[in-house]
mmCIF file of C-alpha atoms in Angstrom:
data_model
loop_
_atom_site.group_PDB
_atom_site.id
_atom_site.type_symbol
_atom_site.label_atom_id
_atom_site.label_comp_id
_atom_site.label_asym_id
_atom_site.label_seq_id
_atom_site.Cartn_x
_atom_site.Cartn_y
_atom_site.Cartn_z
ATOM 1 C CA UNK X 1 14.821 14.457 24.907
ATOM 2 C CA UNK X 2 11.105 15.257 24.388
ATOM 3 C CA UNK X 3 10.258 12.001 22.558
ATOM 4 C CA UNK X 4 11.586 9.893 25.383
ATOM 5 C CA UNK X 5 9.714 11.963 27.917
ATOM 6 C CA UNK X 6 6.449 11.274 26.083
ATOM 7 C CA UNK X 7 6.827 7.649 25.188
ATOM 8 C CA UNK X 8 9.301 6.289 27.701
ATOM 9 C CA UNK X 9 10.277 2.657 27.063
ATOM 10 C CA UNK X 10 7.816 2.468 24.194
ATOM 11 C CA UNK X 11 10.202 4.552 22.141
ATOM 12 C CA UNK X 12 12.615 2.088 20.545
ATOM 13 C CA UNK X 13 16.035 3.083 19.306
ATOM 14 C CA UNK X 14 17.871 1.469 16.341
ATOM 15 C CA UNK X 15 14.878 -0.753 15.664
ATOM 16 C CA UNK X 16 15.380 -3.015 12.672
ATOM 17 C CA UNK X 17 12.797 -2.217 10.025
ATOM 18 C CA UNK X 18 13.129 -5.764 8.658
ATOM 19 C CA UNK X 19 10.911 -6.712 11.584
ATOM 20 C CA UNK X 20 8.226 -4.337 10.360
ATOM 21 C CA UNK X 21 8.010 -4.896 6.599
ATOM 22 C CA UNK X 22 6.548 -7.784 4.624
ATOM 23 C CA UNK X 23 9.721 -7.828 2.533
ATOM 24 C CA UNK X 24 11.570 -8.646 5.800
ATOM 25 C CA UNK X 25 14.209 -6.183 4.622
ATOM 26 C CA UNK X 26 15.479 -2.876 6.102
ATOM 27 C CA UNK X 27 18.091 -1.451 8.376
ATOM 28 C CA UNK X 28 17.550 0.324 11.706
ATOM 29 C CA UNK X 29 15.313 3.262 12.365
ATOM 30 C CA UNK X 30 16.845 5.835 14.656
ATOM 31 C CA UNK X 31 13.561 5.815 16.632
ATOM 32 C CA UNK X 32 10.448 3.738 16.322
ATOM 33 C CA UNK X 33 7.127 4.045 18.159
ATOM 34 C CA UNK X 34 3.496 3.012 17.830
ATOM 35 C CA UNK X 35 1.165 5.874 18.666
ATOM 36 C CA UNK X 36 -2.080 4.661 20.207
ATOM 37 C CA UNK X 37 -4.191 7.794 19.753
ATOM 38 C CA UNK X 38 -4.496 10.893 17.650
ATOM 39 C CA UNK X 39 -3.227 12.900 20.608
ATOM 40 C CA UNK X 40 -0.082 10.809 20.755
ATOM 41 C CA UNK X 41 0.464 11.275 16.994
ATOM 42 C CA UNK X 42 0.188 15.074 17.433
ATOM 43 C CA UNK X 43 2.537 15.013 20.471
ATOM 44 C CA UNK X 44 5.030 12.842 18.558
ATOM 45 C CA UNK X 45 5.242 15.340 15.725
ATOM 46 C CA UNK X 46 5.602 18.295 18.042
ATOM 47 C CA UNK X 47 8.324 16.541 20.100
ATOM 48 C CA UNK X 48 10.157 15.415 17.007
ATOM 49 C CA UNK X 49 10.146 18.954 15.725
ATOM 50 C CA UNK X 50 11.564 20.211 19.012
ATOM 51 C CA UNK X 51 14.224 17.443 19.020
ATOM 52 C CA UNK X 52 15.148 18.086 15.350
ATOM 53 C CA UNK X 53 14.130 14.583 14.253
ATOM 54 C CA UNK X 54 12.513 13.805 10.892
ATOM 55 C CA UNK X 55 9.205 11.857 11.046
ATOM 56 C CA UNK X 56 8.281 9.034 8.729
ATOM 57 C CA UNK X 57 4.734 7.622 9.026
ATOM 58 C CA UNK X 58 4.710 3.854 8.595
ATOM 59 C CA UNK X 59 1.702 1.514 8.273
ATOM 60 C CA UNK X 60 1.610 -2.249 8.024
ATOM 61 C CA UNK X 61 4.782 -2.432 5.989
ATOM 62 C CA UNK X 62 3.087 -4.354 3.160
ATOM 63 C CA UNK X 63 4.048 -2.011 0.311
ATOM 64 C CA UNK X 64 7.318 -0.699 1.605
ATOM 65 C CA UNK X 65 11.035 -1.130 0.938
ATOM 66 C CA UNK X 66 13.442 0.267 3.609
ATOM 67 C CA UNK X 67 17.089 1.002 2.786
ATOM 68 C CA UNK X 68 19.716 -1.417 4.025
ATOM 69 C CA UNK X 69 21.337 1.443 5.918
ATOM 70 C CA UNK X 70 18.060 2.228 7.694
ATOM 71 C CA UNK X 71 16.417 5.624 8.261
ATOM 72 C CA UNK X 72 17.689 8.502 10.335
ATOM 73 C CA UNK X 73 14.170 9.417 11.527
ATOM 74 C CA UNK X 74 11.375 8.632 13.911
ATOM 75 C CA UNK X 75 9.297 5.939 12.325
ATOM 76 C CA UNK X 76 5.797 6.605 13.547
ATOM 77 C CA UNK X 77 3.118 3.950 13.366
ATOM 78 C CA UNK X 78 -0.453 5.113 13.792
ATOM 79 C CA UNK X 79 -1.710 2.191 15.826
ATOM 80 C CA UNK X 80 -5.367 3.317 15.786
ATOM 81 C CA UNK X 81 -7.197 0.059 15.617
ATOM 82 C CA UNK X 82 -10.779 0.775 16.600
ATOM 83 C CA UNK X 83 -13.699 -0.179 14.336
ATOM 84 C CA UNK X 84 -17.174 1.344 14.925
ATOM 85 C CA UNK X 85 -20.204 0.084 12.992
ATOM 86 C CA UNK X 86 -23.405 2.117 13.080
ATOM 87 C CA UNK X 87 -25.951 0.861 10.598
ATOM 88 C CA UNK X 88 -24.333 0.985 7.181
ATOM 89 C CA UNK X 89 -21.621 3.384 8.359
ATOM 90 C CA UNK X 90 -18.220 2.027 9.358
ATOM 91 C CA UNK X 91 -15.440 4.075 10.896
ATOM 92 C CA UNK X 92 -12.051 2.344 10.943
ATOM 93 C CA UNK X 93 -8.848 3.577 12.561
ATOM 94 C CA UNK X 94 -5.860 4.007 10.318
ATOM 95 C CA UNK X 95 -4.051 1.081 11.968
ATOM 96 C CA UNK X 96 -6.851 -1.459 11.427
ATOM 97 C CA UNK X 97 -5.561 -4.338 9.223
ATOM 98 C CA UNK X 98 -7.477 -4.266 5.965
ATOM 99 C CA UNK X 99 -8.241 -7.997 6.153
ATOM 100 C CA UNK X 100 -9.697 -7.577 9.662
ATOM 101 C CA UNK X 101 -11.978 -4.779 8.418
ATOM 102 C CA UNK X 102 -13.227 -7.015 5.604
ATOM 103 C CA UNK X 103 -14.061 -9.770 8.021
ATOM 104 C CA UNK X 104 -15.758 -7.520 10.605
ATOM 105 C CA UNK X 105 -17.946 -5.845 8.021
ATOM 106 C CA UNK X 106 -18.876 -9.174 6.382
ATOM 107 C CA UNK X 107 -19.822 -10.657 9.732
ATOM 108 C CA UNK X 108 -22.047 -7.624 10.366
ATOM 109 C CA UNK X 109 -23.848 -8.281 7.044
ATOM 110 C CA UNK X 110 -22.308 -5.242 5.351
ATOM 111 C CA UNK X 111 -21.233 -5.548 1.712
ATOM 112 C CA UNK X 112 -18.602 -3.619 -0.179
ATOM 113 C CA UNK X 113 -15.219 -4.440 1.377
ATOM 114 C CA UNK X 114 -14.991 -8.203 0.792
ATOM 115 C CA UNK X 115 -12.048 -7.625 -1.668
ATOM 116 C CA UNK X 116 -10.054 -6.249 1.243
ATOM 117 C CA UNK X 117 -9.673 -9.617 2.837
ATOM 118 C CA UNK X 118 -6.644 -10.408 0.679
ATOM 119 C CA UNK X 119 -5.202 -6.888 0.918
ATOM 120 C CA UNK X 120 -2.083 -6.717 3.140
ATOM 121 C CA UNK X 121 -1.443 -3.581 5.179
ATOM 122 C CA UNK X 122 -3.762 -1.201 7.023
ATOM 123 C CA UNK X 123 -6.701 1.088 6.356
ATOM 124 C CA UNK X 124 -4.475 4.167 6.448
ATOM 125 C CA UNK X 125 -2.190 2.733 3.714
ATOM 126 C CA UNK X 126 -5.223 1.626 1.615
ATOM 127 C CA UNK X 127 -6.561 5.215 1.697
ATOM 128 C CA UNK X 128 -3.180 6.685 0.850
ATOM 129 C CA UNK X 129 -2.675 4.544 -2.175
ATOM 130 C CA UNK X 130 -6.372 3.963 -3.076
ATOM 131 C CA UNK X 131 -5.530 0.264 -2.826
ATOM 132 C CA UNK X 132 -7.557 -2.268 -4.663
ATOM 133 C CA UNK X 133 -7.882 -5.845 -5.877
ATOM 134 C CA UNK X 134 -10.504 -8.303 -7.130
ATOM 135 C CA UNK X 135 -12.276 -5.409 -8.934
ATOM 136 C CA UNK X 136 -12.619 -3.223 -5.832
ATOM 137 C CA UNK X 137 -10.923 -0.005 -4.808
ATOM 138 C CA UNK X 138 -10.789 1.857 -1.553
ATOM 139 C CA UNK X 139 -12.538 4.887 -3.069
ATOM 140 C CA UNK X 140 -15.626 2.798 -4.039
ATOM 141 C CA UNK X 141 -17.249 3.060 -0.588
ATOM 142 C CA UNK X 142 -15.081 5.653 1.097
ATOM 143 C CA UNK X 143 -17.120 8.603 2.428
ATOM 144 C CA UNK X 144 -14.601 10.703 4.341
ATOM 145 C CA UNK X 145 -11.269 10.714 6.108
ATOM 146 C CA UNK X 146 -10.125 12.247 9.377
ATOM 147 C CA UNK X 147 -6.494 13.396 9.107
ATOM 148 C CA UNK X 148 -3.835 15.335 10.878
ATOM 149 C CA UNK X 149 -1.905 18.198 9.250
ATOM 150 C CA UNK X 150 1.436 18.433 11.092
ATOM 151 C CA UNK X 151 2.464 21.811 9.659
ATOM 152 C CA UNK X 152 -0.730 23.427 10.914
ATOM 153 C CA UNK X 153 -1.176 21.229 13.978
ATOM 154 C CA UNK X 154 -4.864 20.602 13.235
ATOM 155 C CA UNK X 155 -7.113 17.635 12.722
ATOM 156 C CA UNK X 156 -9.582 17.989 9.854
ATOM 157 C CA UNK X 157 -12.106 15.863 7.975
ATOM 158 C CA UNK X 158 -12.120 15.635 4.165
ATOM 159 C CA UNK X 159 -14.751 14.064 1.985
ATOM 160 C CA UNK X 160 -13.710 11.330 -0.441
ATOM 161 C CA UNK X 161 -14.299 13.875 -3.271
ATOM 162 C CA UNK X 162 -11.575 16.094 -1.774
ATOM 163 C CA UNK X 163 -8.972 13.398 -1.789
ATOM 164 C CA UNK X 164 -8.317 13.316 -5.517
ATOM 165 C CA UNK X 165 -8.692 9.534 -5.552
ATOM 166 C CA UNK X 166 -7.846 7.686 -8.749
ATOM 167 C CA UNK X 167 -5.923 4.556 -9.688
ATOM 168 C CA UNK X 168 -3.389 3.941 -6.880
ATOM 169 C CA UNK X 169 -3.340 7.710 -6.112
ATOM 170 C CA UNK X 170 -4.678 10.188 -3.593
ATOM 171 C CA UNK X 171 -3.945 13.709 -2.337
ATOM 172 C CA UNK X 172 -1.637 12.008 0.234
ATOM 173 C CA UNK X 173 0.758 11.308 -2.679
ATOM 174 C CA UNK X 174 0.763 14.961 -3.869
ATOM 175 C CA UNK X 175 3.020 17.763 -2.573
ATOM 176 C CA UNK X 176 0.123 19.458 -0.728
ATOM 177 C CA UNK X 177 -0.799 16.339 1.224
ATOM 178 C CA UNK X 178 2.346 14.219 1.405
ATOM 179 C CA UNK X 179 2.923 15.045 5.114
ATOM 180 C CA UNK X 180 -0.662 14.546 6.199
ATOM 181 C CA UNK X 181 -1.458 11.595 8.410
ATOM 182 C CA UNK X 182 -4.640 9.473 8.008
ATOM 183 C CA UNK X 183 -6.306 8.947 11.379
ATOM 184 C CA UNK X 184 -9.490 7.180 10.421
ATOM 185 C CA UNK X 185 -11.661 6.414 7.372
ATOM 186 C CA UNK X 186 -15.417 6.352 7.197
ATOM 187 C CA UNK X 187 -17.076 3.948 4.719
ATOM 188 C CA UNK X 188 -20.717 3.802 3.642
ATOM 189 C CA UNK X 189 -21.567 0.169 2.835
ATOM 190 C CA UNK X 190 -24.669 -1.779 1.756
ATOM 191 C CA UNK X 191 -26.706 -4.512 3.481
ATOM 192 C CA UNK X 192 -25.888 -8.035 2.430
ATOM 193 C CA UNK X 193 -26.183 -11.623 3.626
ATOM 194 C CA UNK X 194 -23.482 -12.322 6.199
ATOM 195 C CA UNK X 195 -23.067 -16.021 5.264
ATOM 196 C CA UNK X 196 -22.803 -15.203 1.560
ATOM 197 C CA UNK X 197 -20.291 -12.401 2.293
ATOM 198 C CA UNK X 198 -18.134 -14.739 4.419
ATOM 199 C CA UNK X 199 -18.218 -17.245 1.603
ATOM 200 C CA UNK X 200 -16.840 -14.567 -0.696
ATOM 201 C CA UNK X 201 -14.112 -13.870 1.761
ATOM 202 C CA UNK X 202 -13.025 -17.513 1.655
ATOM 203 C CA UNK X 203 -13.073 -17.455 -2.133
ATOM 204 C CA UNK X 204 -10.805 -14.416 -2.234
ATOM 205 C CA UNK X 205 -8.404 -15.856 0.210
ATOM 206 C CA UNK X 206 -8.205 -19.121 -1.760
ATOM 207 C CA UNK X 207 -7.657 -17.195 -4.979
ATOM 208 C CA UNK X 208 -4.847 -15.185 -3.400
ATOM 209 C CA UNK X 209 -3.120 -18.306 -2.150
ATOM 210 C CA UNK X 210 -3.383 -19.841 -5.626
ATOM 211 C CA UNK X 211 -2.175 -16.788 -7.554
ATOM 212 C CA UNK X 212 0.318 -15.003 -5.260
ATOM 213 C CA UNK X 213 3.405 -16.054 -3.313
ATOM 214 C CA UNK X 214 2.417 -16.280 0.325
ATOM 215 C CA UNK X 215 5.263 -18.149 2.075
ATOM 216 C CA UNK X 216 8.190 -15.760 1.376
ATOM 217 C CA UNK X 217 8.962 -12.138 2.001
ATOM 218 C CA UNK X 218 7.132 -9.950 -0.511
ATOM 219 C CA UNK X 219 5.696 -6.383 -0.636
ATOM 220 C CA UNK X 220 2.718 -7.143 -2.898
ATOM 221 C CA UNK X 221 2.549 -5.659 -6.356
ATOM 222 C CA UNK X 222 5.736 -3.770 -7.244
ATOM 223 C CA UNK X 223 4.458 -1.923 -10.254
ATOM 224 C CA UNK X 224 1.233 -0.076 -11.172
ATOM 225 C CA UNK X 225 -0.715 -1.638 -14.079
ATOM 226 C CA UNK X 226 0.125 0.282 -17.235
ATOM 227 C CA UNK X 227 -2.502 2.799 -18.349
ATOM 228 C CA UNK X 228 -2.628 3.047 -22.201
ATOM 229 C CA UNK X 229 -2.270 6.676 -23.316
ATOM 230 C CA UNK X 230 -4.257 6.590 -26.571
ATOM 231 C CA UNK X 231 -5.562 4.519 -29.441
ATOM 232 C CA UNK X 232 -2.281 4.725 -31.343
ATOM 233 C CA UNK X 233 -0.345 3.265 -28.377
ATOM 234 C CA UNK X 234 -3.010 0.565 -27.932
ATOM 235 C CA UNK X 235 -2.611 -0.435 -31.558
ATOM 236 C CA UNK X 236 1.185 -0.457 -31.253
ATOM 237 C CA UNK X 237 1.059 -2.682 -28.149
ATOM 238 C CA UNK X 238 -1.299 -5.079 -29.889
ATOM 239 C CA UNK X 239 1.384 -5.697 -32.468
ATOM 240 C CA UNK X 240 3.490 -7.209 -29.714
ATOM 241 C CA UNK X 241 0.916 -9.501 -28.137
ATOM 242 C CA UNK X 242 -2.782 -10.290 -27.978
ATOM 243 C CA UNK X 243 -4.368 -8.284 -25.139
ATOM 244 C CA UNK X 244 -7.132 -9.918 -23.092
ATOM 245 C CA UNK X 245 -10.586 -8.413 -23.527
ATOM 246 C CA UNK X 246 -10.625 -7.150 -19.949
ATOM 247 C CA UNK X 247 -7.413 -5.136 -20.529
ATOM 248 C CA UNK X 248 -8.767 -3.738 -23.839
ATOM 249 C CA UNK X 249 -11.938 -2.630 -22.087
ATOM 250 C CA UNK X 250 -10.198 -0.961 -19.171
ATOM 251 C CA UNK X 251 -7.231 0.309 -21.295
ATOM 252 C CA UNK X 252 -5.061 -0.853 -18.420
ATOM 253 C CA UNK X 253 -2.508 -3.611 -18.841
ATOM 254 C CA UNK X 254 -1.472 -5.692 -15.878
ATOM 255 C CA UNK X 255 2.182 -5.205 -14.999
ATOM 256 C CA UNK X 256 2.445 -8.820 -13.929
ATOM 257 C CA UNK X 257 0.917 -9.945 -17.169
ATOM 258 C CA UNK X 258 3.524 -7.884 -19.141
ATOM 259 C CA UNK X 259 6.350 -9.385 -17.123
ATOM 260 C CA UNK X 260 4.973 -12.858 -17.729
ATOM 261 C CA UNK X 261 4.602 -12.246 -21.480
ATOM 262 C CA UNK X 262 8.258 -11.146 -21.668
ATOM 263 C CA UNK X 263 9.269 -14.371 -19.951
ATOM 264 C CA UNK X 264 10.758 -12.538 -17.004
ATOM 265 C CA UNK X 265 9.407 -14.731 -14.169
ATOM 266 C CA UNK X 266 12.238 -16.221 -12.202
ATOM 267 C CA UNK X 267 14.661 -13.375 -13.034
ATOM 268 C CA UNK X 268 16.921 -12.773 -10.074
ATOM 269 C CA UNK X 269 19.421 -10.305 -8.683
ATOM 270 C CA UNK X 270 21.283 -11.445 -5.592
ATOM 271 C CA UNK X 271 18.689 -12.719 -3.164
ATOM 272 C CA UNK X 272 15.825 -10.983 -4.926
ATOM 273 C CA UNK X 273 13.699 -12.800 -7.488
ATOM 274 C CA UNK X 274 10.629 -12.265 -9.695
ATOM 275 C CA UNK X 275 8.097 -14.710 -8.320
ATOM 276 C CA UNK X 276 7.344 -17.753 -10.459
ATOM 277 C CA UNK X 277 3.759 -17.480 -9.265
ATOM 278 C CA UNK X 278 2.989 -13.853 -10.091
ATOM 279 C CA UNK X 279 5.082 -11.612 -12.328
ATOM 280 C CA UNK X 280 4.310 -8.430 -10.386
ATOM 281 C CA UNK X 281 5.656 -9.809 -7.068
ATOM 282 C CA UNK X 282 9.345 -9.720 -6.144
ATOM 283 C CA UNK X 283 10.292 -12.073 -3.339
ATOM 284 C CA UNK X 284 12.959 -12.269 -0.710
ATOM 285 C CA UNK X 285 13.664 -15.926 -0.211
ATOM 286 C CA UNK X 286 15.817 -15.224 2.826
ATOM 287 C CA UNK X 287 18.890 -13.193 1.982
ATOM 288 C CA UNK X 288 17.751 -10.366 -0.231
ATOM 289 C CA UNK X 289 18.890 -6.799 0.451
ATOM 290 C CA UNK X 290 17.078 -3.566 -0.448
ATOM 291 C CA UNK X 291 19.854 -3.030 -2.995
ATOM 292 C CA UNK X 292 19.028 -6.370 -4.660
ATOM 293 C CA UNK X 293 15.360 -5.340 -4.871
ATOM 294 C CA UNK X 294 16.270 -1.988 -6.378
ATOM 295 C CA UNK X 295 18.489 -3.476 -8.927
ATOM 296 C CA UNK X 296 15.865 -6.005 -9.916
ATOM 297 C CA UNK X 297 13.261 -3.285 -10.254
ATOM 298 C CA UNK X 298 15.595 -1.290 -12.549
ATOM 299 C CA UNK X 299 16.318 -4.400 -14.599
ATOM 300 C CA UNK X 300 12.595 -5.167 -15.095
ATOM 301 C CA UNK X 301 11.766 -1.577 -16.040
ATOM 302 C CA UNK X 302 14.674 -1.535 -18.516
ATOM 303 C CA UNK X 303 13.613 -4.899 -20.147
ATOM 304 C CA UNK X 304 9.994 -3.698 -20.483
ATOM 305 C CA UNK X 305 10.998 -0.341 -21.821
ATOM 306 C CA UNK X 306 13.333 -1.873 -24.397
ATOM 307 C CA UNK X 307 10.756 -4.451 -25.507
ATOM 308 C CA UNK X 308 7.609 -2.360 -25.569
ATOM 309 C CA UNK X 309 8.629 1.291 -25.286
ATOM 310 C CA UNK X 310 6.629 1.807 -22.058
ATOM 311 C CA UNK X 311 7.675 2.904 -18.642
ATOM 312 C CA UNK X 312 6.464 0.910 -15.678
ATOM 313 C CA UNK X 313 5.920 2.949 -12.467
ATOM 314 C CA UNK X 314 6.538 1.572 -8.999
ATOM 315 C CA UNK X 315 3.573 1.103 -6.684
ATOM 316 C CA UNK X 316 5.904 0.373 -3.776
ATOM 317 C CA UNK X 317 7.011 3.059 -1.368
ATOM 318 C CA UNK X 318 10.687 3.616 -0.537
ATOM 319 C CA UNK X 319 11.947 4.647 2.921
ATOM 320 C CA UNK X 320 15.449 6.069 2.949
#
C-alpha cells in the first residue's frame, strides 16, 4: 500500500477520532496521519488516490463532530507549525494553534491577533471558516494564503481578496475550493506595546473562562449568529424581544443569545446538553454520542424556527 510506504508507522489505522476532537466524540478513522510538510501533504493525496482512499483534511478538531461509526477515509492533519516573523509580516503554518500565534505576535509587539488567544483550533481552520471572536475576524489582517490544489497537484498563493471572506465563510467552503488545503497564512500586523498586548491576552482568556464552558467536551459555537434579512424581519423580531443595541447596529443576532432568550439552556438529549454557561455551546459531559449532538442540534433549530420563524445554521463541521 502506497500510504504505508510513505508514512510507515506514522500511519495509524482505526484511530479513534474522539482523541482528536474537542467534543471527545467520534469513531475510528480508517487511516490517520499528521503530515509534517507541504511535500508530505502532496504525497499523501497522490498515494491515497492510487490506493483508492478518500482524504479528509482535519485541523485541531475544535469545530468538528465526527460520526459515531467513524470515517472510511484517510484523515490527514497538516501539522505545519512554523511561525516566521519579519517586521510586521507574520507567516504561520496551517497547523499552528491559533492561541499560540496570538501569544507569539503579542510578545513580538505586533497588534491585530490578540483576539485569537481564546480561539480553539489552528490557523488553517481559522482561515477556512474566517473565524472570529471579541470583535476580530481572521480576514481583518490576512494578506494571503498558500494552498494546495489536489486535483491539479499544484501549490498556489491567493490574496485575501481572492478568498471570498465574509462572516464565517471563505472560498474553502464553496464547491470550487472545498478540496483545497491551506498550507500557510500571511498576516500583516501593526506595531504595538508588547506588555499592553499581553495584558489584553490575559483579559481575553479571563473573559472566555467566565463566559464559556472550559472543563467539558465542547466544539465551540455550534450555530452561526443570525443575520437579519431586511427591515421588515428586524421589526418582526423586535416584537418578540428587545434586541441589544450592538445587535441592532450589526443586524446580526447572537445564536447563543437567542437560545438563552427562549430559555433553552440546560436542554439535553442523551449525554449532550446545552451549556448553562453559554447558549451556543453544546457540551459532552462524558457519555454523549454524535447522534445525541445531532438530535440536540435538530431540536434547537426546530424550537427557534417555531418560536421566531428563523433558521439557525450550523457553524460546526461534520465528518462522516
